[in-house]
PDB file of C-alpha atoms in Angstrom:
ATOM      1  CA  UNK A  30     -48.587   5.317 -20.981  1.00  0.00           C
ATOM      2  CA  UNK A  31     -46.009   7.581 -19.650  1.00  0.00           C
ATOM      3  CA  UNK A  32     -46.612   6.225 -16.077  1.00  0.00           C
ATOM      4  CA  UNK A  33     -46.297   2.701 -17.343  1.00  0.00           C
ATOM      5  CA  UNK A  34     -42.914   3.430 -19.046  1.00  0.00           C
ATOM      6  CA  UNK A  35     -41.703   5.128 -15.963  1.00  0.00           C
ATOM      7  CA  UNK A  36     -42.872   2.272 -13.704  1.00  0.00           C
ATOM      8  CA  UNK A  37     -41.051  -0.216 -16.021  1.00  0.00           C
ATOM      9  CA  UNK A  38     -37.828   1.809 -16.005  1.00  0.00           C
ATOM     10  CA  UNK A  39     -38.023   1.958 -12.315  1.00  0.00           C
ATOM     11  CA  UNK A  40     -38.491  -1.665 -11.975  1.00  0.00           C
ATOM     12  CA  UNK A  41     -35.605  -2.318 -14.410  1.00  0.00           C
ATOM     13  CA  UNK A  42     -33.306  -0.040 -12.432  1.00  0.00           C
ATOM     14  CA  UNK A  43     -34.109  -1.330  -8.959  1.00  0.00           C
ATOM     15  CA  UNK A  44     -31.589  -4.376  -9.421  1.00  0.00           C
ATOM     16  CA  UNK A  45     -28.816  -2.115 -10.521  1.00  0.00           C
ATOM     17  CA  UNK A  46     -29.332   0.111  -7.591  1.00  0.00           C
ATOM     18  CA  UNK A  47     -29.268  -2.863  -5.195  1.00  0.00           C
ATOM     19  CA  UNK A  48     -26.052  -4.187  -6.800  1.00  0.00           C
ATOM     20  CA  UNK A  49     -24.322  -0.829  -6.208  1.00  0.00           C
ATOM     21  CA  UNK A  50     -25.348  -1.061  -2.426  1.00  0.00           C
ATOM     22  CA  UNK A  51     -24.065  -4.700  -2.385  1.00  0.00           C
ATOM     23  CA  UNK A  52     -20.733  -3.589  -4.089  1.00  0.00           C
ATOM     24  CA  UNK A  53     -20.307  -0.938  -1.405  1.00  0.00           C
ATOM     25  CA  UNK A  54     -20.904  -3.406   1.306  1.00  0.00           C
ATOM     26  CA  UNK A  55     -18.544  -5.760  -0.428  1.00  0.00           C
ATOM     27  CA  UNK A  56     -15.756  -3.240  -0.724  1.00  0.00           C
ATOM     28  CA  UNK A  57     -16.209  -2.476   2.945  1.00  0.00           C
ATOM     29  CA  UNK A  58     -15.841  -6.207   3.902  1.00  0.00           C
ATOM     30  CA  UNK A  59     -12.718  -6.441   1.410  1.00  0.00           C
ATOM     31  CA  UNK A  60     -11.107  -3.407   3.156  1.00  0.00           C
ATOM     32  CA  UNK A  61     -11.682  -4.721   6.524  1.00  0.00           C
ATOM     33  CA  UNK A  62     -10.382  -8.280   5.410  1.00  0.00           C
ATOM     34  CA  UNK A  63      -7.235  -6.611   4.282  1.00  0.00           C
ATOM     35  CA  UNK A  64      -6.742  -4.530   7.479  1.00  0.00           C
ATOM     36  CA  UNK A  65      -7.472  -7.693   9.610  1.00  0.00           C
ATOM     37  CA  UNK A  66      -4.771  -9.627   7.661  1.00  0.00           C
ATOM     38  CA  UNK A  67      -2.123  -6.990   8.148  1.00  0.00           C
ATOM     39  CA  UNK A  68      -2.971  -6.235  11.790  1.00  0.00           C
ATOM     40  CA  UNK A  69      -2.892  -9.876  12.691  1.00  0.00           C
ATOM     41  CA  UNK A  70       0.497 -10.438  11.028  1.00  0.00           C
ATOM     42  CA  UNK A  71       3.336 -11.208  13.398  1.00  0.00           C
ATOM     43  CA  UNK A  72       5.861 -10.910  10.580  1.00  0.00           C
ATOM     44  CA  UNK A  73       5.681  -9.005   7.231  1.00  0.00           C
ATOM     45  CA  UNK A  74       8.058  -9.993   4.361  1.00  0.00           C
ATOM     46  CA  UNK A  75       8.039  -7.896   1.282  1.00  0.00           C
ATOM     47  CA  UNK A  76      10.148  -7.807  -1.993  1.00  0.00           C
ATOM     48  CA  UNK A  77       9.724  -4.470  -3.685  1.00  0.00           C
ATOM     49  CA  UNK A  78      10.951  -2.661  -6.814  1.00  0.00           C
ATOM     50  CA  UNK A  79      10.841   1.018  -6.147  1.00  0.00           C
ATOM     51  CA  UNK A  80      11.005   4.223  -8.256  1.00  0.00           C
ATOM     52  CA  UNK A  81      11.623   7.476  -6.390  1.00  0.00           C
ATOM     53  CA  UNK A  82      11.119  10.683  -8.290  1.00  0.00           C
ATOM     54  CA  UNK A  83      12.982  13.628  -6.851  1.00  0.00           C
ATOM     55  CA  UNK A  84      11.878  15.912  -9.910  1.00  0.00           C
ATOM     56  CA  UNK A  85      15.609  16.644 -10.819  1.00  0.00           C
ATOM     57  CA  UNK A  86      16.468  12.902 -10.682  1.00  0.00           C
ATOM     58  CA  UNK A  87      14.857   9.448 -10.421  1.00  0.00           C
ATOM     59  CA  UNK A  88      16.268   6.458  -8.519  1.00  0.00           C
ATOM     60  CA  UNK A  89      15.189   2.828  -9.428  1.00  0.00           C
ATOM     61  CA  UNK A  90      16.251   0.228  -6.741  1.00  0.00           C
ATOM     62  CA  UNK A  91      14.915  -2.994  -5.167  1.00  0.00           C
ATOM     63  CA  UNK A  92      14.737  -4.166  -1.625  1.00  0.00           C
ATOM     64  CA  UNK A  93      13.455  -6.668   0.772  1.00  0.00           C
ATOM     65  CA  UNK A  94      11.711  -5.814   3.977  1.00  0.00           C
ATOM     66  CA  UNK A  95      11.174  -8.036   7.066  1.00  0.00           C
ATOM     67  CA  UNK A  96       9.548  -6.723  10.205  1.00  0.00           C
ATOM     68  CA  UNK A  97       6.521  -6.630  12.444  1.00  0.00           C
ATOM     69  CA  UNK A  98       4.265  -4.057  13.870  1.00  0.00           C
ATOM     70  CA  UNK A  99       6.742  -1.707  15.421  1.00  0.00           C
ATOM     71  CA  UNK A 100       9.758  -1.649  12.884  1.00  0.00           C
ATOM     72  CA  UNK A 101      11.797  -3.945  10.557  1.00  0.00           C
ATOM     73  CA  UNK A 102      14.864  -3.980   8.337  1.00  0.00           C
ATOM     74  CA  UNK A 103      15.185  -3.187   4.673  1.00  0.00           C
ATOM     75  CA  UNK A 104      17.962  -4.726   2.649  1.00  0.00           C
ATOM     76  CA  UNK A 105      18.822  -3.196  -0.739  1.00  0.00           C
ATOM     77  CA  UNK A 106      19.092  -5.824  -3.333  1.00  0.00           C
ATOM     78  CA  UNK A 107      19.566  -3.705  -6.534  1.00  0.00           C
ATOM     79  CA  UNK A 108      21.525  -1.889  -8.060  1.00  0.00           C
ATOM     80  CA  UNK A 109      24.500  -3.954  -7.414  1.00  0.00           C
ATOM     81  CA  UNK A 110      26.559  -0.891  -6.531  1.00  0.00           C
ATOM     82  CA  UNK A 111      24.566  -0.444  -3.165  1.00  0.00           C
ATOM     83  CA  UNK A 112      23.272  -4.074  -2.713  1.00  0.00           C
ATOM     84  CA  UNK A 113      23.549  -4.990   0.987  1.00  0.00           C
ATOM     85  CA  UNK A 114      22.843  -1.590   2.278  1.00  0.00           C
ATOM     86  CA  UNK A 115      20.571  -1.888   5.232  1.00  0.00           C
ATOM     87  CA  UNK A 116      17.957   0.431   6.876  1.00  0.00           C
ATOM     88  CA  UNK A 117      16.862  -0.302  10.463  1.00  0.00           C
ATOM     89  CA  UNK A 118      13.398   1.024  11.015  1.00  0.00           C
ATOM     90  CA  UNK A 119      11.782   1.648  14.311  1.00  0.00           C
ATOM     91  CA  UNK A 120       9.475   4.125  16.092  1.00  0.00           C
ATOM     92  CA  UNK A 121      12.481   6.151  17.229  1.00  0.00           C
ATOM     93  CA  UNK A 122      13.693   6.646  13.628  1.00  0.00           C
ATOM     94  CA  UNK A 123      15.540   5.269  10.618  1.00  0.00           C
ATOM     95  CA  UNK A 124      19.164   4.281  10.464  1.00  0.00           C
ATOM     96  CA  UNK A 125      20.580   3.658   7.097  1.00  0.00           C
ATOM     97  CA  UNK A 126      24.034   1.950   7.106  1.00  0.00           C
ATOM     98  CA  UNK A 127      26.555   0.172   4.882  1.00  0.00           C
ATOM     99  CA  UNK A 128      29.665  -1.163   6.243  1.00  0.00           C
ATOM    100  CA  UNK A 129      29.194   1.039   9.324  1.00  0.00           C
ATOM    101  CA  UNK A 130      28.716   4.298   7.317  1.00  0.00           C
ATOM    102  CA  UNK A 131      25.537   6.350   7.489  1.00  0.00           C
ATOM    103  CA  UNK A 132      23.932   7.178   4.301  1.00  0.00           C
ATOM    104  CA  UNK A 133      20.955   9.334   3.307  1.00  0.00           C
ATOM    105  CA  UNK A 134      19.057   9.829  -0.052  1.00  0.00           C
ATOM    106  CA  UNK A 135      17.223  12.860   1.455  1.00  0.00           C
ATOM    107  CA  UNK A 136      13.426  13.431   1.682  1.00  0.00           C
ATOM    108  CA  UNK A 137      11.118  12.891  -1.184  1.00  0.00           C
ATOM    109  CA  UNK A 138       8.477  15.352  -0.040  1.00  0.00           C
ATOM    110  CA  UNK A 139       8.270  18.639   1.989  1.00  0.00           C
ATOM    111  CA  UNK A 140       6.796  16.335   4.908  1.00  0.00           C
ATOM    112  CA  UNK A 141      10.205  14.709   5.033  1.00  0.00           C
ATOM    113  CA  UNK A 142       9.155  11.345   3.530  1.00  0.00           C
ATOM    114  CA  UNK A 143      12.202   9.253   2.295  1.00  0.00           C
ATOM    115  CA  UNK A 144      12.070   6.031   0.227  1.00  0.00           C
ATOM    116  CA  UNK A 145      13.263   4.017   3.304  1.00  0.00           C
ATOM    117  CA  UNK A 146      10.235   5.083   5.252  1.00  0.00           C
ATOM    118  CA  UNK A 147       7.782   4.129   2.477  1.00  0.00           C
ATOM    119  CA  UNK A 148       7.100   0.544   3.640  1.00  0.00           C
ATOM    120  CA  UNK A 149       6.390   1.388   7.389  1.00  0.00           C
ATOM    121  CA  UNK A 150       4.224   4.208   6.241  1.00  0.00           C
ATOM    122  CA  UNK A 151       2.377   2.003   3.812  1.00  0.00           C
ATOM    123  CA  UNK A 152       1.917  -0.628   6.433  1.00  0.00           C
ATOM    124  CA  UNK A 153       0.556   1.895   8.867  1.00  0.00           C
ATOM    125  CA  UNK A 154      -1.875   3.203   6.371  1.00  0.00           C
ATOM    126  CA  UNK A 155      -3.110  -0.264   5.332  1.00  0.00           C
ATOM    127  CA  UNK A 156      -3.707  -0.973   9.113  1.00  0.00           C
ATOM    128  CA  UNK A 157      -5.251   2.268  10.267  1.00  0.00           C
ATOM    129  CA  UNK A 158      -5.395   4.998   7.521  1.00  0.00           C
ATOM    130  CA  UNK A 159      -8.563   6.829   6.779  1.00  0.00           C
ATOM    131  CA  UNK A 160      -9.887   5.235   3.469  1.00  0.00           C
ATOM    132  CA  UNK A 161     -10.807   8.045   1.227  1.00  0.00           C
ATOM    133  CA  UNK A 162     -11.632   5.805  -1.754  1.00  0.00           C
ATOM    134  CA  UNK A 163     -11.905   2.102  -3.036  1.00  0.00           C
ATOM    135  CA  UNK A 164     -12.334   0.759  -6.437  1.00  0.00           C
ATOM    136  CA  UNK A 165     -11.995  -2.436  -8.470  1.00  0.00           C
ATOM    137  CA  UNK A 166      -9.410  -2.280 -11.206  1.00  0.00           C
ATOM    138  CA  UNK A 167      -7.402  -4.655 -13.470  1.00  0.00           C
ATOM    139  CA  UNK A 168      -3.654  -4.454 -12.845  1.00  0.00           C
ATOM    140  CA  UNK A 169      -2.270  -6.470 -15.928  1.00  0.00           C
ATOM    141  CA  UNK A 170      -4.200  -9.573 -15.846  1.00  0.00           C
ATOM    142  CA  UNK A 171      -5.025  -9.503 -12.079  1.00  0.00           C
ATOM    143  CA  UNK A 172      -8.234  -8.380 -10.592  1.00  0.00           C
ATOM    144  CA  UNK A 173      -7.355  -5.777  -8.003  1.00  0.00           C
ATOM    145  CA  UNK A 174      -8.966  -3.986  -5.150  1.00  0.00           C
ATOM    146  CA  UNK A 175      -7.577  -0.427  -4.816  1.00  0.00           C
ATOM    147  CA  UNK A 176      -7.521   1.312  -1.456  1.00  0.00           C
ATOM    148  CA  UNK A 177      -6.643   5.139  -1.310  1.00  0.00           C
ATOM    149  CA  UNK A 178      -5.840   6.951   1.886  1.00  0.00           C
ATOM    150  CA  UNK A 179      -4.868  10.414   2.830  1.00  0.00           C
ATOM    151  CA  UNK A 180      -1.506  10.270   4.683  1.00  0.00           C
ATOM    152  CA  UNK A 181      -1.447  14.095   5.337  1.00  0.00           C
ATOM    153  CA  UNK A 182      -2.821  17.267   3.785  1.00  0.00           C
ATOM    154  CA  UNK A 183      -0.350  16.994   0.903  1.00  0.00           C
ATOM    155  CA  UNK A 184       0.441  13.129   0.655  1.00  0.00           C
ATOM    156  CA  UNK A 185      -1.798  10.460  -0.487  1.00  0.00           C
ATOM    157  CA  UNK A 186      -1.343   6.777  -1.273  1.00  0.00           C
ATOM    158  CA  UNK A 187      -3.104   4.273  -3.473  1.00  0.00           C
ATOM    159  CA  UNK A 188      -2.464   0.434  -3.191  1.00  0.00           C
ATOM    160  CA  UNK A 189      -3.652  -2.225  -5.589  1.00  0.00           C
ATOM    161  CA  UNK A 190      -4.371  -5.509  -3.625  1.00  0.00           C
ATOM    162  CA  UNK A 191      -4.831  -8.874  -5.255  1.00  0.00           C
ATOM    163  CA  UNK A 192      -8.645  -9.650  -4.722  1.00  0.00           C
ATOM    164  CA  UNK A 193      -7.939 -13.292  -4.023  1.00  0.00           C
ATOM    165  CA  UNK A 194      -4.889 -13.333  -1.876  1.00  0.00           C
ATOM    166  CA  UNK A 195      -5.383  -9.826  -0.384  1.00  0.00           C
ATOM    167  CA  UNK A 196      -1.724  -9.136  -0.804  1.00  0.00           C
ATOM    168  CA  UNK A 197      -0.343  -5.890  -2.161  1.00  0.00           C
ATOM    169  CA  UNK A 198       0.733  -5.670  -5.909  1.00  0.00           C
ATOM    170  CA  UNK A 199       1.562  -2.006  -6.322  1.00  0.00           C
ATOM    171  CA  UNK A 200       1.470   1.169  -4.307  1.00  0.00           C
ATOM    172  CA  UNK A 201       1.904   4.881  -5.333  1.00  0.00           C
ATOM    173  CA  UNK A 202       2.612   7.815  -3.026  1.00  0.00           C
ATOM    174  CA  UNK A 203       1.903  11.305  -4.294  1.00  0.00           C
ATOM    175  CA  UNK A 204       2.558  14.667  -2.983  1.00  0.00           C
ATOM    176  CA  UNK A 205      -0.027  17.364  -4.018  1.00  0.00           C
ATOM    177  CA  UNK A 206      -1.081  15.173  -6.907  1.00  0.00           C
ATOM    178  CA  UNK A 207       2.506  14.542  -8.171  1.00  0.00           C
ATOM    179  CA  UNK A 208       3.672  10.868  -8.154  1.00  0.00           C
ATOM    180  CA  UNK A 209       6.771  10.627  -6.031  1.00  0.00           C
ATOM    181  CA  UNK A 210       7.212   7.000  -5.211  1.00  0.00           C
ATOM    182  CA  UNK A 211       6.063   3.847  -6.922  1.00  0.00           C
ATOM    183  CA  UNK A 212       6.400   0.456  -5.252  1.00  0.00           C
ATOM    184  CA  UNK A 213       5.932  -2.788  -7.242  1.00  0.00           C
ATOM    185  CA  UNK A 214       5.600  -5.883  -4.867  1.00  0.00           C
ATOM    186  CA  UNK A 215       7.273  -8.915  -6.324  1.00  0.00           C
ATOM    187  CA  UNK A 216       6.619 -10.940  -3.163  1.00  0.00           C
ATOM    188  CA  UNK A 217       4.550 -10.364  -0.147  1.00  0.00           C
ATOM    189  CA  UNK A 218       3.650 -12.448   2.859  1.00  0.00           C
ATOM    190  CA  UNK A 219       1.800 -11.627   6.154  1.00  0.00           C
ATOM    191  CA  UNK A 220       2.679 -14.313   8.877  1.00  0.00           C
ATOM    192  CA  UNK A 221      -0.177 -14.582  11.312  1.00  0.00           C
ATOM    193  CA  UNK A 222       0.749 -14.573  14.968  1.00  0.00           C
ATOM    194  CA  UNK A 223      -0.029 -17.872  16.712  1.00  0.00           C
ATOM    195  CA  UNK A 224      -3.161 -18.154  18.646  1.00  0.00           C
ATOM    196  CA  UNK A 225      -2.566 -17.636  22.330  1.00  0.00           C
ATOM    197  CA  UNK A 226      -4.212 -19.924  24.670  1.00  0.00           C
ATOM    198  CA  UNK A 227      -5.594 -18.214  27.806  1.00  0.00           C
TER     199      UNK A 227
END
């Protein structure tokens, strides 16, 4: 009798075990689809609401980002007092300017991460970062796929992507487990490079 019950339980649990394996494959395919979408983009356009937590002060601001694989430009859109401030991002560094004046909010982390460098860092992590965890979650009413990567020994990021469009919805950057930067994406598009005939 005990063997029959054990056999029935084993048979009942087999589909569940198989679905877990399928989910793992599904997560891997979804991760790769997101990476491919970002890697194949010739232009990236993002509108972002950002909260930067410096422990002793918190800044909320909004900006737009337009760029490609090697760099781009951020334009602050809010608050009104600094709207129009631009940051030019490239492999050689970041220049923050407003009417020709250089400005700096300072690093958020011991590694030197600043809010202006968050989007290029996130794009790099989405393209190439080592994926430490994936999950399916609800973000509001949206079905999301979450990808977590380890940026460094002390910095990690999590991004919620819309499961249908594969576009980012929200990102969090943490240092040693403390949330230091939150990005809410109000608009995102990844323009594909035209096919080259050869």
